Each structure stands twice: as structure tokens, then as C-alpha cells.
Tab-separated table of C-alpha atoms in Angstrom:
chain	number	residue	atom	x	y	z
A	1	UNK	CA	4.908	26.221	-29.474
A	2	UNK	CA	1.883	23.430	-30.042
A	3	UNK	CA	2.046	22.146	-26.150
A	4	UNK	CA	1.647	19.096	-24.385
A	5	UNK	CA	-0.461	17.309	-26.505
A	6	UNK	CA	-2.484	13.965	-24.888
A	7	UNK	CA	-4.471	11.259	-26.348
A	8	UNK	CA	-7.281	10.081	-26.607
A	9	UNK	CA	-8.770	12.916	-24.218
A	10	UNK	CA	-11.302	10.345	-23.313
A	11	UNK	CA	-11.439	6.598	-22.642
A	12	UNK	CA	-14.436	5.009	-21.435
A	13	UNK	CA	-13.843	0.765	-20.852
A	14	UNK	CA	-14.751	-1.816	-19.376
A	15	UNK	CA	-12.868	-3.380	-16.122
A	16	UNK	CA	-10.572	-5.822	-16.868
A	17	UNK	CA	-9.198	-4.379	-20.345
A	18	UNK	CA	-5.890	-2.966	-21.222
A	19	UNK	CA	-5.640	1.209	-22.106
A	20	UNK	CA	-3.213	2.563	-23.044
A	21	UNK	CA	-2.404	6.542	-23.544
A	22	UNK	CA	-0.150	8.777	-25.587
A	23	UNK	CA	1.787	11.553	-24.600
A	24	UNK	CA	3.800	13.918	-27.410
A	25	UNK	CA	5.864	16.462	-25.323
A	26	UNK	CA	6.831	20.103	-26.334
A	27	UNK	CA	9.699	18.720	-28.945
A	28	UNK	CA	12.883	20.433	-27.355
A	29	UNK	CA	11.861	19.199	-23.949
A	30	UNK	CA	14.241	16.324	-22.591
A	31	UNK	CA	12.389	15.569	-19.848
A	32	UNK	CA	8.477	13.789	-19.350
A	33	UNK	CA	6.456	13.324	-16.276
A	34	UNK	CA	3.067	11.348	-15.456
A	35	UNK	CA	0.758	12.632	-12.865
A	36	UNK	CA	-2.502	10.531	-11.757
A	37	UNK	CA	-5.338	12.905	-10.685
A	38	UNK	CA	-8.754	12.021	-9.111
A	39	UNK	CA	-11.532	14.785	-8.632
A	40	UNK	CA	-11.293	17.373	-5.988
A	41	UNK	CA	-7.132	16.267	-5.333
A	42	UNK	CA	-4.501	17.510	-7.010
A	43	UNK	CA	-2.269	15.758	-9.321
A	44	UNK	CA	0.168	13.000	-7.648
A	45	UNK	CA	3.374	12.346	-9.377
A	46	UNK	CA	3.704	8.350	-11.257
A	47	UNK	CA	6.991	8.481	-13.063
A	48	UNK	CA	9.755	10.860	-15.124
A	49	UNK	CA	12.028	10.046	-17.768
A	50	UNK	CA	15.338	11.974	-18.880
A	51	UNK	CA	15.315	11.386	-22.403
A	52	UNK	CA	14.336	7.695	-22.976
A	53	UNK	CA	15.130	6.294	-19.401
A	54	UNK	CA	12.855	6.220	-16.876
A	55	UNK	CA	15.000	7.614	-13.638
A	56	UNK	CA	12.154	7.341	-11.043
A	57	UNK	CA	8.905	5.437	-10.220
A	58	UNK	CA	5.840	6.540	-7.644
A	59	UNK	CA	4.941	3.352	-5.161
A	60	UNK	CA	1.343	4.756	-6.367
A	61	UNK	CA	2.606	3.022	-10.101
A	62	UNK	CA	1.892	-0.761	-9.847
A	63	UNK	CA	3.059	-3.653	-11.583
A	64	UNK	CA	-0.499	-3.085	-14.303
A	65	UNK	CA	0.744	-0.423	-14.978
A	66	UNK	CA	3.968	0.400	-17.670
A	67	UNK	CA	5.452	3.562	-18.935
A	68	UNK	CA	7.663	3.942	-22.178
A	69	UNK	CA	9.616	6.763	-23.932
A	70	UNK	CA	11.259	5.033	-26.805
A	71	UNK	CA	13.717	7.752	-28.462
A	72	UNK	CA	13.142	10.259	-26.046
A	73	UNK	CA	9.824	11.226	-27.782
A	74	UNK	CA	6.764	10.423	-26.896
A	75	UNK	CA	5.525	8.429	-24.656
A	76	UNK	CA	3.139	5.875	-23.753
A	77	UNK	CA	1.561	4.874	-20.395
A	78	UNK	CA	-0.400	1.543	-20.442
A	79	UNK	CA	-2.575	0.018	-17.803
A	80	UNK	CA	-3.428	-3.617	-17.580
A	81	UNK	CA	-6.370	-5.326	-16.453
A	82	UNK	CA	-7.657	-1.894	-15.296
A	83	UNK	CA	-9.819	-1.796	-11.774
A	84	UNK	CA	-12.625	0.426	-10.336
A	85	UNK	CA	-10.286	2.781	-8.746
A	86	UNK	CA	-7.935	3.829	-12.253
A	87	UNK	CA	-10.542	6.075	-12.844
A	88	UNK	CA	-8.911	9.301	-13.239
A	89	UNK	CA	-7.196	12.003	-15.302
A	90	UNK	CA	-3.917	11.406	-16.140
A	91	UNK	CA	-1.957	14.070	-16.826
A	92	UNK	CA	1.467	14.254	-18.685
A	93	UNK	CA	4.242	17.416	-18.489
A	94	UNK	CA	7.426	18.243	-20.053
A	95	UNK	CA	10.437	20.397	-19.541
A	96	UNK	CA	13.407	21.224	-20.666
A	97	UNK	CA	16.454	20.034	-17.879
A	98	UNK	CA	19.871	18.543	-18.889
A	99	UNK	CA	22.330	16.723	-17.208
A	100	UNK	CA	20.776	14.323	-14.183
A	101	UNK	CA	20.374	17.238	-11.310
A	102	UNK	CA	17.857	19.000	-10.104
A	103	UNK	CA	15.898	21.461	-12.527
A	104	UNK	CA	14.244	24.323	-11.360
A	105	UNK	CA	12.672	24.744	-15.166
A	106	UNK	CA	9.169	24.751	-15.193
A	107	UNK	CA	6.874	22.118	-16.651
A	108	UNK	CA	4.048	22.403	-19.103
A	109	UNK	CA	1.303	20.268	-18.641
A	110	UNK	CA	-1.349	18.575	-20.947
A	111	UNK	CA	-5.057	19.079	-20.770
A	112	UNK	CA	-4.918	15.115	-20.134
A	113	UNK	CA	-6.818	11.675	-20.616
A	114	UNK	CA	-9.552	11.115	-18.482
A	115	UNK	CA	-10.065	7.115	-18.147
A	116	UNK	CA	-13.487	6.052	-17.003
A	117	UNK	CA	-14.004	2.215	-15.894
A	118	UNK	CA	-17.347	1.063	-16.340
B	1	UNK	CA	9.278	16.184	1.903
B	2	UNK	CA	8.270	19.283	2.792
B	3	UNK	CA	4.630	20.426	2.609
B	4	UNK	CA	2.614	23.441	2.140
B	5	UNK	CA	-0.775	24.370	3.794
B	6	UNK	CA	-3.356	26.596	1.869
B	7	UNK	CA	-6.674	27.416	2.223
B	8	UNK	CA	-9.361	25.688	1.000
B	9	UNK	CA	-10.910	28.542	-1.159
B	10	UNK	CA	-10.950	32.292	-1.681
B	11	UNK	CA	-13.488	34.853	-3.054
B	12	UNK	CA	-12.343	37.942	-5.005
B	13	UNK	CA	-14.526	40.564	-7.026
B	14	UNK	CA	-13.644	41.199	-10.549
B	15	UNK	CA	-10.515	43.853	-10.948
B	16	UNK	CA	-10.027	43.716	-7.117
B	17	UNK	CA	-5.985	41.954	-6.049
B	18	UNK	CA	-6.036	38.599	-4.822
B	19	UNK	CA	-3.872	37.253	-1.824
B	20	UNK	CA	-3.014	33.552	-1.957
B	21	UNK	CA	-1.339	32.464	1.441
B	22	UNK	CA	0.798	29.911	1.774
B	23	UNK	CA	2.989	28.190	4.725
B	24	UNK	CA	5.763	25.912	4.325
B	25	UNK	CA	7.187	26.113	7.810
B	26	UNK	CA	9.308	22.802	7.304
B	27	UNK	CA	10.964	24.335	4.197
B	28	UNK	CA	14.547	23.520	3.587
B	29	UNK	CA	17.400	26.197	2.371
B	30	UNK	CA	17.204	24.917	-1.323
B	31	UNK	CA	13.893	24.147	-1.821
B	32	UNK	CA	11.763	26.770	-4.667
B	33	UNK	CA	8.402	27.793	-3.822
B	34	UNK	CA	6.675	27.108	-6.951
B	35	UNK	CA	2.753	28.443	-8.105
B	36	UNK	CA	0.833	26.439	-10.661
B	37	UNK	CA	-2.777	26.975	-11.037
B	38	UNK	CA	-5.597	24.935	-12.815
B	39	UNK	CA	-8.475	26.008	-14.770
B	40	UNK	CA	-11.527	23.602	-15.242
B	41	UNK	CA	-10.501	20.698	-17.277
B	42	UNK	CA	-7.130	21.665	-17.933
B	43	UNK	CA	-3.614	20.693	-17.110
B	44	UNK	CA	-1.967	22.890	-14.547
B	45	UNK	CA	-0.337	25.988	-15.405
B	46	UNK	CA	3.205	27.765	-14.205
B	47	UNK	CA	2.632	31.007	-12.577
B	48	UNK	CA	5.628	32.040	-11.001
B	49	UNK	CA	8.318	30.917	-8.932
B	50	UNK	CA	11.125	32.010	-6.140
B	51	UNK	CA	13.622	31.288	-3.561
B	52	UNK	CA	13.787	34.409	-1.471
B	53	UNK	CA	13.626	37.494	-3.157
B	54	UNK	CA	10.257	38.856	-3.962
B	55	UNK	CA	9.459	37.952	-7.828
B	56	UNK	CA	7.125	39.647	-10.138
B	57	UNK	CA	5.930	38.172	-14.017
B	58	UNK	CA	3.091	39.505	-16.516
B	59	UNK	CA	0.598	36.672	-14.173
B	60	UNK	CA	1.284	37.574	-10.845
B	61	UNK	CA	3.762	38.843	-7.857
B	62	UNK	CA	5.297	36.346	-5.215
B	63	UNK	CA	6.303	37.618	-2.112
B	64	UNK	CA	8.207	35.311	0.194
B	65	UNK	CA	8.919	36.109	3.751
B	66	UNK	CA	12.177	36.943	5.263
B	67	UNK	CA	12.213	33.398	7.409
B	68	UNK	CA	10.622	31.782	4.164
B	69	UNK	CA	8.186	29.883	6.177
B	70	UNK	CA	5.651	31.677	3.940
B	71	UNK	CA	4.417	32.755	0.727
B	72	UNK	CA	1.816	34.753	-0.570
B	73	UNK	CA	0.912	34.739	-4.657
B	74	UNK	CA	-0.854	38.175	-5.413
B	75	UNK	CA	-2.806	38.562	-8.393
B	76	UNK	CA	-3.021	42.082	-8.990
B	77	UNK	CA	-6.208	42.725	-10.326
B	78	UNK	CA	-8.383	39.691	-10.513
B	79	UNK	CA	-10.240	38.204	-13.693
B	80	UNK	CA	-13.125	35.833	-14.341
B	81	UNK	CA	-10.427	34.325	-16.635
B	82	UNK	CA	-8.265	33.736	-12.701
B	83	UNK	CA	-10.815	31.690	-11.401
B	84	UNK	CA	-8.700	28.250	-11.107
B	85	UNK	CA	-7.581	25.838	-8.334
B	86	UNK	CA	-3.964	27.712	-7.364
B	87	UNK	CA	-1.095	25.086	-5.856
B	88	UNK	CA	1.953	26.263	-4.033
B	89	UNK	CA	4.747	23.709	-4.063
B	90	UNK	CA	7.763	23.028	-2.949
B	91	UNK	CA	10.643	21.923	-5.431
B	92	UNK	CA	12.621	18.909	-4.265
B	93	UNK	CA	16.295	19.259	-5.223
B	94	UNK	CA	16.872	15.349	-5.056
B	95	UNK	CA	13.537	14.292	-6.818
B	96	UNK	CA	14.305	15.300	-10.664
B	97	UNK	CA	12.191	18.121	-10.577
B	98	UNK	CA	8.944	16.263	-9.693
B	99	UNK	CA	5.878	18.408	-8.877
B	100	UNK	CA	4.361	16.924	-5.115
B	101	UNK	CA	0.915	19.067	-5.181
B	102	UNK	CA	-1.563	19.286	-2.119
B	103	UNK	CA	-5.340	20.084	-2.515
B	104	UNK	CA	-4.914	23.676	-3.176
B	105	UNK	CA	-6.732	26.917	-2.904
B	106	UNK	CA	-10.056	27.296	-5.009
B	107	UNK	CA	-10.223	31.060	-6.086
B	108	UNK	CA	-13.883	32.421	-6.932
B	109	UNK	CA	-14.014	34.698	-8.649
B	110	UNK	CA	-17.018	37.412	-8.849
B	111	UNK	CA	-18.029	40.393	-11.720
């Protein structure tokens, strides 16, 4: 079992630019969520895919900011002309769920990419 | 959604149990109380989780209350290596499985 595995773990940029960050999944897991966590909070939920769709979308996810899973793989979670307040950790998880209901599996997290906007 | 309250932080001595409270009076019949806990910069971590039978793993013991408007995580015999943020959540049934975490409870702890 190699994990969650994130990258980069750090991004340091300047506002305005475009980041974007990598998420490789525990390889059996089917499904991939995106958290968004800023010091002293815990994480808050962005968006989850089943496979390569993505079946659900936070309000906290605007229109900067774009998540893929092509193949059901990995995954990527860009943010566009970033701003002040994108500084955070985000965090990705897997887990293993089939069908489109509700799964009480649990999920594994990464140790995460902590973006820093100068 | 339904929401949990914890404590802000706890202090245990080394190789003493710890008791995590938490309430989730609005919980709804199929809801899971879930435990994840996070160690400095790291991604959460599963502890345990229930519905209403007591439930017991090689991390910890969850006991759940009869009326299951609260939960209490017990770590049995505390370690520097416990010392984490702990969250106690409540499993959606119609959100896919997303995790909705609060602030959580800071556990110190002490040799």
C-alpha cells in the first residue's frame, strides 16, 4: 500500500498565476475527493469523482478553479489567476465505493500541497 | 446536515485513557459517526467508526449512546505519538461519502 500520494508538497507563487496540483490515489480506489484547509479549521470538502466523473461540486469551488480525473486515475486540481485568500493546504483522499450510493468505506488522505500566494 | 460539537482541546498524561466527547443531537437514523484524527502536517487519519453498537479497533474504542445523540472516542492508554487534532463526523448518506469536518478537539498530550 504506497498511499495517497500529493504533489508538489509545496508551491510558493505569485498572485495572479495559474497552479496546478497532482493527486495519485491508492490504485484500487474508485473514488477521489478534494478538501481545502486553512490553519486552525479543519478540512472543507471541494469536489469527488466516481471513477473519471466528477458527481459533486462545493459552492466553496469557483469558476478559477478546475478539477480533472482523466481515466479514473489521477487527478489534477488547477487554480487560475490565484488570489490572497487560496492560500491553503489542499488535501486529496481516496476510497474504495462502487456503484453511485452512499459508502460508508473510509478514506485515506494525503499529507497534501500547501499553496502559498505571495 | 447534521453537526457535531467537541471541545476545543484536551490534556492527557502519557499511558493514562483519553475520553473524546462528542454530541450530535440533530443526528439522523442513518447517519455513521465517524473519527479521523490529524497529526501535525499530515492528512487526516481513520480511527474508527459506528452506528450504534459500541465498536472497538487496534486505535481506539467508540462508544455511542443509547439515544445516539452522543459519542465518546476512548483511547485506551494515551501516547506522545496520539497527540493530533481528533474530528468526529457525521456521514451523509446522500452526499457520496463526503467528509463535512468541524474544528475539532486538540489532544495534548504529556510524558
Amino acid at each position: 500500500d504506497t498511499g495517497v500520494s500529493q504533489n508538489p508538497r509545496h508551491k510558493i507563487t505569485k498572485r495572479g498565476q495559474n497552479v496546478t496540483f497532482r493527486c495519485d490515489p491508492i490504485s484500487e480506489h474508485n473514488r477521489l475527493y478534494w478538501y481545502r484547509q486553512t490553519l486552525g479549521q479543519g478540512p472543507e470538502f471541494l469536489t469527488y469523482f466516481q471513477n473519471e466523473a466528477q458527481l459533486e461540486k462545493s459552492r466553496l469551488l469557483s469558476d478559477r478553479f478546475s478539477a480533472e480525473r482523466p481515466k479514473g486515475s489521477f487527478s489534477t486540481l488547477e487554480i487560475q489567476r490565484t488570489e490572497q485568500g487560496d492560500s491553503a493546504m489542499y488535501l486529496c483522499a481516496s476510497s474504495l465505493g462502487s456503484g453511485t450510493g452512499y459508502s460508508n468505506q473510509p478514506q485515506h488522505f494525503g499529507d497534501g500541497t500547501r499553496l502559498s500566494i505571495l | 446536515d447534521a453537526k457535531t460539537t467537541q471541545p476545543n482541546s484536551m490534556e492527557s498524561n502519557e499511558e493514562e485513557p483519553v475520553h473524546l466527547p462528542c454530541n450530535h443531537s440533530t443526528i439522523s437514523g442513518t447517519d455513521y459517526i465517524h473519527w479521523y484524527r490529524q497529526l501535525p502536517s499530515q492528512g487526516p487519519e481513520y480511527v474508527i467508526h459506528g452506528l450504534t453498537s459500541n465498536v472497538n479497533n487496534r486505535m481506539a474504542s467508540l462508544a455511542i449512546a443509547e439515544d445516539r445523540k452522543s459519542s465518546t472516542l476512548i483511547l485506551h492508554r494515551a501516547t506522545l505519538r496520539d497527540a493530533a487534532v481528533y474530528y468526529c463526523i457525521l456521514r451523509d448518506p446522500d452526499s457520496w461519502g463526503k467528509l463535512q469536518f468541524g474544528a475539532g478537539t486538540q489532544v495534548v498530550v504529556t510524558p
